[in-house]
Amino acid sequence: MANRTKRIATMFAAMMVGTSASLAGGPVDDKLVIDGELEINTRVPAPEGHPFDELISGWHYRTPETRDLEADSFQNPGMLYVERGEEIWNTVDGAAGKSCASCHEDAETFLKGLGASYPKWNEEAGKPFNIELQINQCREQNMQAEPYKFDADDQKALTTYIKHQSLGMPMHVDLSEGEMQDWWEKGKELYYTRTGQLNLACATCHENYNGNYIRADHLSQGNVNGFPTYRLKQSAMVSLHNRFRGCIRDTRAAFPPAFSDDLMALEVYVTWRGTGLDIETPAVRQ
Amino acid sequence: MFKGATQFSLPAAFAGLAILAASAAAAGTVAPDSVPIEDMEMSQSLTGVPGDPLAGREAFADRKKGNCLACHANADLSAQLFHGEVGPVLDGAADRWSEAQLRAIVVNSKDVFGEQTIMPGFYTLKVGINVDEKFAGKTILSAQEVEDVVAYLLTLKEN
């Protein structure tokens, strides 16, 4: 309880300081070391064929207070979701009377690095799967449980727990499997397509203007290595497709459903754009 | 001399077009995209009614209207927090641009700065795909709001 109160108080302080941030260009020069132990690769050289030379985590674009929250796993409010996710992992649910742990016994070994390799081609479904879709498939087929509704608290917590098991491991999508390359192409096309009344593409903001303030927001490269991320503004965990939809909505466009082909293609492509950046889940963002 | 431009009466052809084309546009206003921007200029007023700089100042700052501060700093509005830095600082904009140029920039910046600009076109229907139905077929600013914003921009002088 005391921990929780302290966490919330720190969060609030960070938000307040965050709102008075002054203009400053570019990513900050700093190192992310979690609990003084685990160094995270937040700046890495870009893969071949990438529009940037260097890939930079969104962490470098946040205020010192927000960065500190992420560097301290005791203060990081997202860690509550990791704990909750671990509980879910071990809890029996559904008609088959099983938990995730019933089949995937040694969670630490099974999950290590797994989240860093998603999205991943799923042959049976004939499309790329992210962690959320894989969870739902195991719930339906292996547990005879209801699939989670998009952004259900348990979906976010379990996804956060799974991704967290790859903390500090480099993100990598395997484009050689199945039709991944086609999905990558489709995602790329979407990334450069202008949407909405404001007529903006992902690239307009995240490729052309990263490092600049747009109103109170310091634009980053829009990388996905911290998802699900804890957002101070919403005091909640935010899933990747929620973030995508928010960015699309901000162009005054209708946004596609979560896990639709469009957003899965975007996830494949945008994950590739962050190739080699370490997983930070749960990252803290403003 | 640019002041005079707002008093030109509308050519009959354009007035007719406006009535036919845009249900949103009141009679007598120029419909979106019906007057071409040429050589980075649009000298014709969209409404024939002189712009009101005070109303323009409000539309400029209003997040649901111009939201110009999202990308531009402007010392005249320093009381408002969070001026963006994506576009140039607008102090002295009226020293750099004529009324006809400022109108063209606000109406459809793509016709002035090129297709790649991040600045939205505020009085055009040449926009992105999948426009939310709340905004479909509508321009970001009304014709009179454009005139008001232009009148406001003309007050941003340093010399």
Coordinates of C-alpha atoms in Angstrom, one line a residue:
Chain A
M1 CA 0.0 0.0 0.0
A2 CA 2.7 2.4 1.1
N3 CA 4.6 1.6 -2.1
R4 CA 1.7 2.3 -4.2
T5 CA 1.1 5.7 -2.6
K6 CA 4.7 6.6 -3.1
R7 CA 4.6 5.6 -6.7
I8 CA 1.5 7.6 -7.4
A9 CA 3.0 10.7 -5.6
T10 CA 6.2 10.5 -7.7
M11 CA 4.2 10.1 -10.8
F12 CA 2.2 13.2 -10.0
A13 CA 5.3 15.2 -9.3
A14 CA 6.8 14.1 -12.7
M15 CA 3.7 15.2 -14.5
M16 CA 3.7 18.6 -12.9
V17 CA 7.4 19.2 -13.7
G18 CA 6.7 17.8 -17.2
T19 CA 4.1 20.5 -18.0
S20 CA 6.6 23.3 -17.5
A21 CA 9.2 21.8 -19.8
S22 CA 10.8 24.4 -21.9
L23 CA 11.7 24.2 -25.6
A24 CA 14.8 22.2 -26.4
G25 CA 15.7 20.4 -29.6
G26 CA 16.7 16.8 -30.2
P27 CA 17.1 13.7 -28.1
V28 CA 18.8 14.1 -24.7
D29 CA 22.3 12.6 -24.2
D30 CA 21.8 10.2 -21.3
K31 CA 22.0 6.5 -20.5
L32 CA 19.2 4.3 -19.4
V33 CA 20.4 1.9 -16.7
I34 CA 17.6 0.1 -14.9
D35 CA 18.1 -0.1 -11.1
G36 CA 21.7 0.8 -11.7
E37 CA 22.3 -2.7 -13.1
L38 CA 20.8 -3.4 -16.5
E39 CA 22.0 -1.1 -19.3
I40 CA 19.5 -0.7 -22.1
N41 CA 20.6 -0.1 -25.7
T42 CA 18.5 3.0 -26.5
R43 CA 20.6 4.2 -29.4
V44 CA 21.6 1.8 -32.1
P45 CA 22.7 1.9 -35.7
A46 CA 19.9 1.5 -38.2
P47 CA 19.5 -1.6 -40.4
E48 CA 20.1 -1.4 -44.1
G49 CA 17.5 0.4 -46.1
H50 CA 16.3 2.5 -43.2
P51 CA 15.7 6.2 -43.6
F52 CA 17.7 7.0 -40.4
D53 CA 21.3 6.4 -39.5
E54 CA 20.6 6.0 -35.9
L55 CA 17.6 4.6 -34.1
I56 CA 16.7 6.3 -30.8
S57 CA 14.3 5.2 -28.1
G58 CA 11.4 7.5 -27.1
W59 CA 13.0 7.5 -23.7
H60 CA 15.5 10.1 -24.9
Y61 CA 12.8 12.6 -25.7
R62 CA 11.1 12.6 -22.3
T63 CA 11.8 14.9 -19.3
P64 CA 14.4 14.0 -16.7
E65 CA 11.7 13.1 -14.2
T66 CA 9.9 10.7 -16.6
R67 CA 13.3 9.1 -17.5
D68 CA 14.1 8.6 -13.9
L69 CA 10.8 6.8 -13.3
E70 CA 11.6 4.3 -15.9
A71 CA 15.1 3.7 -14.7
D72 CA 13.8 2.7 -11.2
S73 CA 11.7 -0.4 -11.3
F74 CA 10.4 0.3 -7.8
Q75 CA 9.0 3.6 -8.8
N76 CA 8.0 2.6 -12.4
P77 CA 4.1 2.4 -12.1
G78 CA 4.1 0.0 -15.0
M79 CA 5.7 -2.6 -12.8
L80 CA 2.4 -3.1 -11.0
Y81 CA 1.1 -4.5 -14.3
V82 CA 4.0 -6.8 -14.6
E83 CA 3.1 -8.2 -11.1
R84 CA -0.5 -8.5 -12.1
G85 CA 0.5 -10.2 -15.4
E86 CA 2.5 -12.8 -13.5
E87 CA -0.6 -13.6 -11.3
I88 CA -2.7 -14.1 -14.4
W89 CA -0.1 -16.3 -15.9
N90 CA -0.4 -18.7 -13.0
T91 CA -4.2 -18.5 -12.6
V92 CA -6.5 -21.2 -14.0
D93 CA -9.2 -19.9 -16.3
G94 CA -11.6 -21.5 -18.9
A95 CA -13.3 -24.9 -19.3
A96 CA -10.1 -26.8 -19.7
G97 CA -9.1 -26.0 -16.2
K98 CA -5.6 -24.7 -17.2
S99 CA -3.4 -21.7 -16.7
C100 CA -0.7 -20.5 -19.0
A101 CA 1.8 -22.1 -16.6
S102 CA 0.1 -25.5 -16.9
C103 CA 1.6 -25.9 -20.4
H104 CA 4.4 -23.4 -20.5
E105 CA 6.0 -24.6 -17.3
D106 CA 9.2 -22.8 -16.9
A107 CA 8.0 -19.2 -17.7
E108 CA 11.4 -17.6 -17.3
T109 CA 13.0 -19.8 -19.9
F110 CA 10.0 -20.0 -22.2
L111 CA 9.4 -16.3 -22.2
K112 CA 13.0 -15.0 -22.3
G113 CA 13.5 -13.1 -25.5
L114 CA 10.1 -14.2 -26.9
G115 CA 8.4 -10.8 -26.7
A116 CA 11.4 -9.3 -28.6
S117 CA 10.7 -11.5 -31.6
Y118 CA 7.1 -10.4 -32.1
P119 CA 5.2 -9.7 -34.3
K120 CA 5.8 -13.2 -35.8
W121 CA 4.3 -15.1 -38.7
N122 CA 1.4 -17.4 -37.7
E123 CA 1.0 -20.1 -40.4
E124 CA -2.4 -21.3 -39.2
A125 CA -3.9 -17.8 -39.1
G126 CA -2.1 -16.8 -42.3
K127 CA -1.1 -13.5 -40.8
P128 CA 1.4 -11.9 -38.4
F129 CA 0.5 -12.4 -34.7
N130 CA 1.4 -10.0 -31.9
I131 CA 1.5 -11.1 -28.2
E132 CA -2.1 -10.1 -27.7
L133 CA -3.3 -12.3 -30.6
Q134 CA -1.1 -15.2 -29.4
I135 CA -2.6 -14.9 -25.9
N136 CA -6.1 -15.0 -27.3
Q137 CA -5.3 -18.0 -29.4
C138 CA -4.0 -19.9 -26.4
R139 CA -7.0 -18.9 -24.3
E140 CA -9.5 -20.0 -27.0
Q141 CA -7.8 -23.1 -28.3
N142 CA -5.9 -24.4 -25.3
M143 CA -7.8 -23.1 -22.3
Q144 CA -11.3 -23.0 -23.7
A145 CA -11.5 -19.5 -22.2
E146 CA -13.0 -16.3 -23.8
P147 CA -10.5 -14.2 -25.8
Y148 CA -9.8 -10.9 -24.1
K149 CA -11.5 -7.9 -25.5
F150 CA -9.2 -5.2 -26.9
D151 CA -7.5 -3.3 -24.1
A152 CA -9.1 -5.4 -21.3
D153 CA -7.0 -4.8 -18.2
D154 CA -5.9 -8.4 -18.1
Q155 CA -4.8 -8.3 -21.7
K156 CA -2.6 -5.3 -21.0
A157 CA -1.2 -6.8 -17.8
L158 CA -0.4 -10.2 -19.4
T159 CA 1.1 -8.6 -22.5
T160 CA 3.2 -6.3 -20.3
Y161 CA 4.4 -9.3 -18.2
I162 CA 5.4 -11.3 -21.3
K163 CA 7.2 -8.4 -23.0
H164 CA 9.0 -7.5 -19.7
Q165 CA 10.7 -11.0 -19.8
S166 CA 12.7 -9.6 -22.8
L167 CA 13.8 -6.4 -21.0
G168 CA 17.1 -5.4 -22.3
M169 CA 17.0 -7.7 -25.3
P170 CA 17.1 -6.3 -28.9
M171 CA 13.9 -6.2 -30.9
H172 CA 14.0 -8.3 -34.1
V173 CA 11.3 -9.2 -36.5
D174 CA 11.8 -12.2 -38.8
L175 CA 10.7 -11.0 -42.2
S176 CA 11.8 -14.3 -43.9
E177 CA 8.9 -16.3 -42.5
G178 CA 5.6 -16.8 -44.4
E179 CA 4.4 -13.6 -46.0
M180 CA 6.0 -11.2 -43.6
Q181 CA 7.7 -9.3 -46.3
D182 CA 4.4 -8.5 -47.9
W183 CA 3.0 -7.3 -44.6
W184 CA 6.1 -5.1 -44.2
E185 CA 5.5 -3.6 -47.6
K186 CA 1.9 -2.9 -46.8
G187 CA 2.9 -1.4 -43.4
K188 CA 5.5 0.8 -45.1
E189 CA 2.9 2.1 -47.5
L190 CA 0.6 3.0 -44.7
Y191 CA 3.4 4.7 -42.8
Y192 CA 3.8 7.2 -45.6
T193 CA 0.1 7.7 -46.4
R194 CA -1.4 10.9 -45.3
T195 CA -4.6 10.6 -43.5
G196 CA -7.4 12.8 -42.2
Q197 CA -8.4 16.4 -42.4
L198 CA -5.0 17.4 -41.1
N199 CA -3.4 15.5 -43.9
L200 CA -0.5 13.9 -42.0
A201 CA 1.4 10.6 -42.3
C202 CA 3.2 8.9 -39.6
A203 CA 6.4 9.9 -41.4
T204 CA 5.4 13.5 -41.5
C205 CA 5.7 13.8 -37.7
H206 CA 8.1 10.9 -36.7
E207 CA 10.5 10.9 -39.6
N208 CA 10.6 14.6 -40.6
Y209 CA 10.2 16.4 -37.3
N210 CA 11.4 14.1 -34.5
G211 CA 13.3 16.2 -32.0
N212 CA 10.9 19.1 -32.2
Y213 CA 8.2 20.1 -29.9
I214 CA 4.7 20.0 -31.4
R215 CA 2.8 22.0 -28.8
A216 CA 3.7 20.4 -25.5
D217 CA 4.9 17.1 -27.0
H218 CA 8.5 16.4 -27.8
L219 CA 8.3 14.3 -31.0
S220 CA 10.3 11.1 -31.0
Q221 CA 11.0 8.6 -33.8
G222 CA 7.8 6.8 -32.7
N223 CA 9.5 3.5 -31.8
V224 CA 7.6 0.6 -30.3
N225 CA 10.3 -1.0 -28.0
G226 CA 8.6 0.2 -24.8
F227 CA 5.1 -1.1 -25.4
P228 CA 2.8 -1.5 -23.6
T229 CA 3.9 1.8 -22.1
Y230 CA 2.8 3.5 -18.9
R231 CA 1.5 6.9 -19.8
L232 CA 1.5 9.5 -17.1
K233 CA -1.2 11.6 -18.9
Q234 CA -3.6 8.7 -18.7
S235 CA -2.3 7.1 -15.5
A236 CA -2.6 3.8 -17.2
M237 CA -0.9 1.3 -19.4
V238 CA -1.3 2.0 -23.1
S239 CA -1.2 -0.8 -25.7
L240 CA 0.5 -0.3 -29.0
H241 CA -2.7 -0.4 -31.1
N242 CA -4.2 2.1 -28.7
R243 CA -1.3 4.4 -29.4
F244 CA -1.5 3.8 -33.2
R245 CA -5.2 4.7 -33.1
G246 CA -4.5 7.8 -31.0
C247 CA -1.9 9.0 -33.5
I248 CA -4.3 8.3 -36.5
R249 CA -7.2 10.0 -34.7
D250 CA -5.1 13.1 -34.1
T251 CA -4.9 13.6 -37.9
R252 CA -8.7 13.8 -37.8
A253 CA -9.1 10.4 -39.6
A254 CA -11.2 7.4 -38.8
F255 CA -9.0 4.8 -37.2
P256 CA -8.9 1.1 -38.0
P257 CA -10.0 -1.6 -35.5
A258 CA -7.3 -3.0 -33.2
F259 CA -5.6 -6.1 -34.6
S260 CA -7.0 -5.3 -38.1
D261 CA -4.8 -6.1 -41.1
D262 CA -3.9 -2.4 -41.4
L263 CA -2.7 -2.1 -37.8
M264 CA -0.9 -5.5 -37.9
A265 CA 0.9 -4.4 -41.1
L266 CA 1.8 -1.1 -39.4
E267 CA 3.1 -3.0 -36.3
V268 CA 5.3 -5.3 -38.5
Y269 CA 6.8 -2.3 -40.3
V270 CA 7.2 0.1 -37.3
T271 CA 8.7 -2.7 -35.2
W272 CA 11.3 -3.2 -38.0
R273 CA 12.0 0.5 -37.9
G274 CA 13.2 0.0 -34.3
T275 CA 15.3 -3.1 -35.1
G276 CA 18.0 -3.6 -32.5
L277 CA 16.6 -1.3 -29.9
D278 CA 16.2 -3.1 -26.6
I279 CA 12.8 -3.9 -25.1
E280 CA 12.0 -1.4 -22.4
T281 CA 8.6 -2.7 -21.3
P282 CA 7.1 -1.2 -19.3
A283 CA 8.4 2.1 -20.6
V284 CA 7.2 5.3 -19.0
R285 CA 6.0 8.1 -21.3
Q286 CA 4.3 11.4 -20.7
Chain B
M1 CA -2.3 48.6 -50.6
F2 CA -3.2 45.1 -49.6
K3 CA -6.0 46.3 -47.4
G4 CA -7.9 47.1 -50.6
A5 CA -7.9 43.4 -51.6
T6 CA -10.5 42.5 -49.0
Q7 CA -13.0 45.0 -50.6
F8 CA -13.0 43.5 -54.1
S9 CA -16.4 42.2 -54.9
L10 CA -16.7 38.6 -55.9
P11 CA -16.8 37.8 -59.6
A12 CA -20.3 36.4 -60.4
A13 CA -18.9 33.1 -61.6
F14 CA -17.2 32.4 -58.3
A15 CA -20.2 33.4 -56.3
G16 CA -22.3 30.9 -58.3
L17 CA -19.8 28.2 -57.8
A18 CA -19.7 28.8 -54.1
I19 CA -23.4 28.4 -53.8
L20 CA -23.5 25.2 -55.9
A21 CA -20.4 23.6 -54.4
A22 CA -20.3 24.0 -50.7
S23 CA -23.4 23.6 -48.5
A24 CA -21.2 24.6 -45.6
A25 CA -20.2 27.8 -47.3
A26 CA -22.6 30.7 -47.0
A27 CA -23.8 32.4 -50.2
G28 CA -21.1 35.0 -51.3
T29 CA -18.2 33.1 -50.0
V30 CA -15.6 31.4 -52.2
A31 CA -15.9 27.6 -52.1
P32 CA -12.8 25.6 -51.1
D33 CA -10.4 25.0 -54.0
S34 CA -12.4 27.1 -56.5
V35 CA -9.9 30.0 -56.7
P36 CA -6.4 28.8 -57.7
I37 CA -3.3 29.9 -55.7
E38 CA -0.9 31.2 -58.2
D39 CA 2.7 32.3 -57.6
M40 CA 2.2 31.7 -53.9
E41 CA -0.6 34.3 -53.8
M42 CA -4.3 34.5 -53.4
S43 CA -5.3 38.1 -53.6
Q44 CA -9.1 37.6 -53.6
S45 CA -10.9 37.7 -50.2
L46 CA -12.8 34.5 -49.5
T47 CA -15.8 36.4 -48.2
G48 CA -15.6 40.1 -49.2
V49 CA -16.0 40.9 -45.5
P50 CA -12.8 42.4 -44.0
G51 CA -11.2 40.1 -41.5
D52 CA -11.3 40.8 -37.8
P53 CA -7.9 40.5 -36.2
L54 CA -9.2 39.9 -32.7
A55 CA -11.4 37.0 -33.8
G56 CA -8.4 35.9 -35.9
R57 CA -6.2 35.9 -32.8
E58 CA -8.6 33.6 -31.1
A59 CA -9.0 31.2 -34.0
F60 CA -5.2 31.2 -34.2
A61 CA -4.8 30.0 -30.7
D62 CA -7.9 27.7 -30.4
R63 CA -6.8 24.1 -30.4
K64 CA -10.0 23.1 -32.2
K65 CA -9.5 25.7 -34.9
G66 CA -6.2 27.0 -36.2
N67 CA -4.1 25.4 -33.4
C68 CA -1.3 27.4 -35.0
L69 CA 0.6 27.3 -31.7
A70 CA 1.0 23.6 -32.1
C71 CA 3.8 24.3 -34.6
H72 CA 4.6 28.0 -34.4
A73 CA 5.8 30.2 -31.5
N74 CA 4.3 33.7 -31.5
A75 CA 5.4 36.3 -28.9
D76 CA 2.1 38.1 -29.1
L77 CA 0.5 35.0 -27.5
S78 CA 3.2 34.4 -24.9
A79 CA 0.6 34.2 -22.2
Q80 CA -0.4 30.8 -23.6
L81 CA 1.8 27.8 -22.7
F82 CA 3.5 25.5 -25.1
H83 CA 4.4 27.0 -28.4
G84 CA 5.6 24.4 -30.9
E85 CA 8.8 24.6 -32.9
V86 CA 8.0 22.6 -36.0
G87 CA 7.4 25.8 -38.1
P88 CA 9.1 29.2 -38.1
V89 CA 8.5 31.7 -35.3
L90 CA 5.7 34.0 -36.6
D91 CA 6.9 37.2 -35.1
G92 CA 7.2 39.7 -37.9
A93 CA 5.3 37.4 -40.4
A94 CA 3.7 40.5 -41.9
D95 CA 7.1 42.0 -42.7
R96 CA 8.0 38.9 -44.7
W97 CA 4.7 38.1 -46.4
S98 CA 2.0 40.1 -48.2
E99 CA -1.7 39.7 -47.4
A100 CA -2.2 37.7 -50.6
Q101 CA 0.7 35.4 -49.7
L102 CA -0.5 34.9 -46.1
R103 CA -4.0 34.1 -47.4
A104 CA -2.5 31.5 -49.8
I105 CA -0.4 30.0 -46.9
V106 CA -3.4 29.6 -44.6
V107 CA -5.8 28.4 -47.4
N108 CA -3.5 25.7 -48.7
S109 CA 0.1 25.8 -47.6
K110 CA 0.8 22.9 -50.0
D111 CA 0.4 25.2 -52.9
V112 CA 3.0 27.5 -51.4
F113 CA 5.6 25.3 -49.6
G114 CA 5.1 22.1 -51.7
E115 CA 3.3 18.8 -51.2
Q116 CA 5.6 17.7 -48.4
T117 CA 4.9 20.4 -45.9
I118 CA 3.5 19.3 -42.5
M119 CA 1.4 22.5 -42.3
P120 CA -2.3 21.6 -42.9
G121 CA -4.4 23.4 -45.5
F122 CA -7.1 25.3 -43.6
Y123 CA -9.5 26.0 -46.4
T124 CA -9.2 23.1 -48.9
L125 CA -10.8 19.7 -49.3
K126 CA -7.6 18.3 -50.8
V127 CA -6.8 16.3 -47.6
G128 CA -5.7 12.9 -46.4
I129 CA -7.6 9.6 -46.8
N130 CA -10.2 8.2 -44.3
V131 CA -11.3 11.6 -42.9
D132 CA -13.3 11.1 -39.8
E133 CA -17.0 11.5 -40.6
K134 CA -17.2 14.4 -38.2
F135 CA -14.9 16.4 -40.4
A136 CA -15.7 14.9 -43.9
G137 CA -16.4 17.5 -46.6
K138 CA -15.5 20.3 -44.2
T139 CA -12.6 22.6 -44.1
I140 CA -10.6 23.2 -40.8
L141 CA -11.4 26.9 -40.8
S142 CA -14.5 28.6 -42.3
A143 CA -13.9 31.2 -45.0
Q144 CA -14.4 34.1 -42.6
E145 CA -12.1 32.5 -40.0
V146 CA -9.4 32.4 -42.7
E147 CA -9.9 36.1 -43.4
D148 CA -9.8 36.8 -39.6
V149 CA -6.6 34.8 -39.2
V150 CA -5.0 36.6 -42.2
A151 CA -6.0 40.0 -40.7
Y152 CA -4.4 38.9 -37.4
L153 CA -1.2 37.7 -39.1
L154 CA -1.0 41.2 -40.7
T155 CA -0.7 42.7 -37.2
L156 CA 2.5 40.6 -36.6
K157 CA 5.1 43.3 -37.4
E158 CA 8.5 43.9 -36.0
N159 CA 9.5 46.9 -38.2

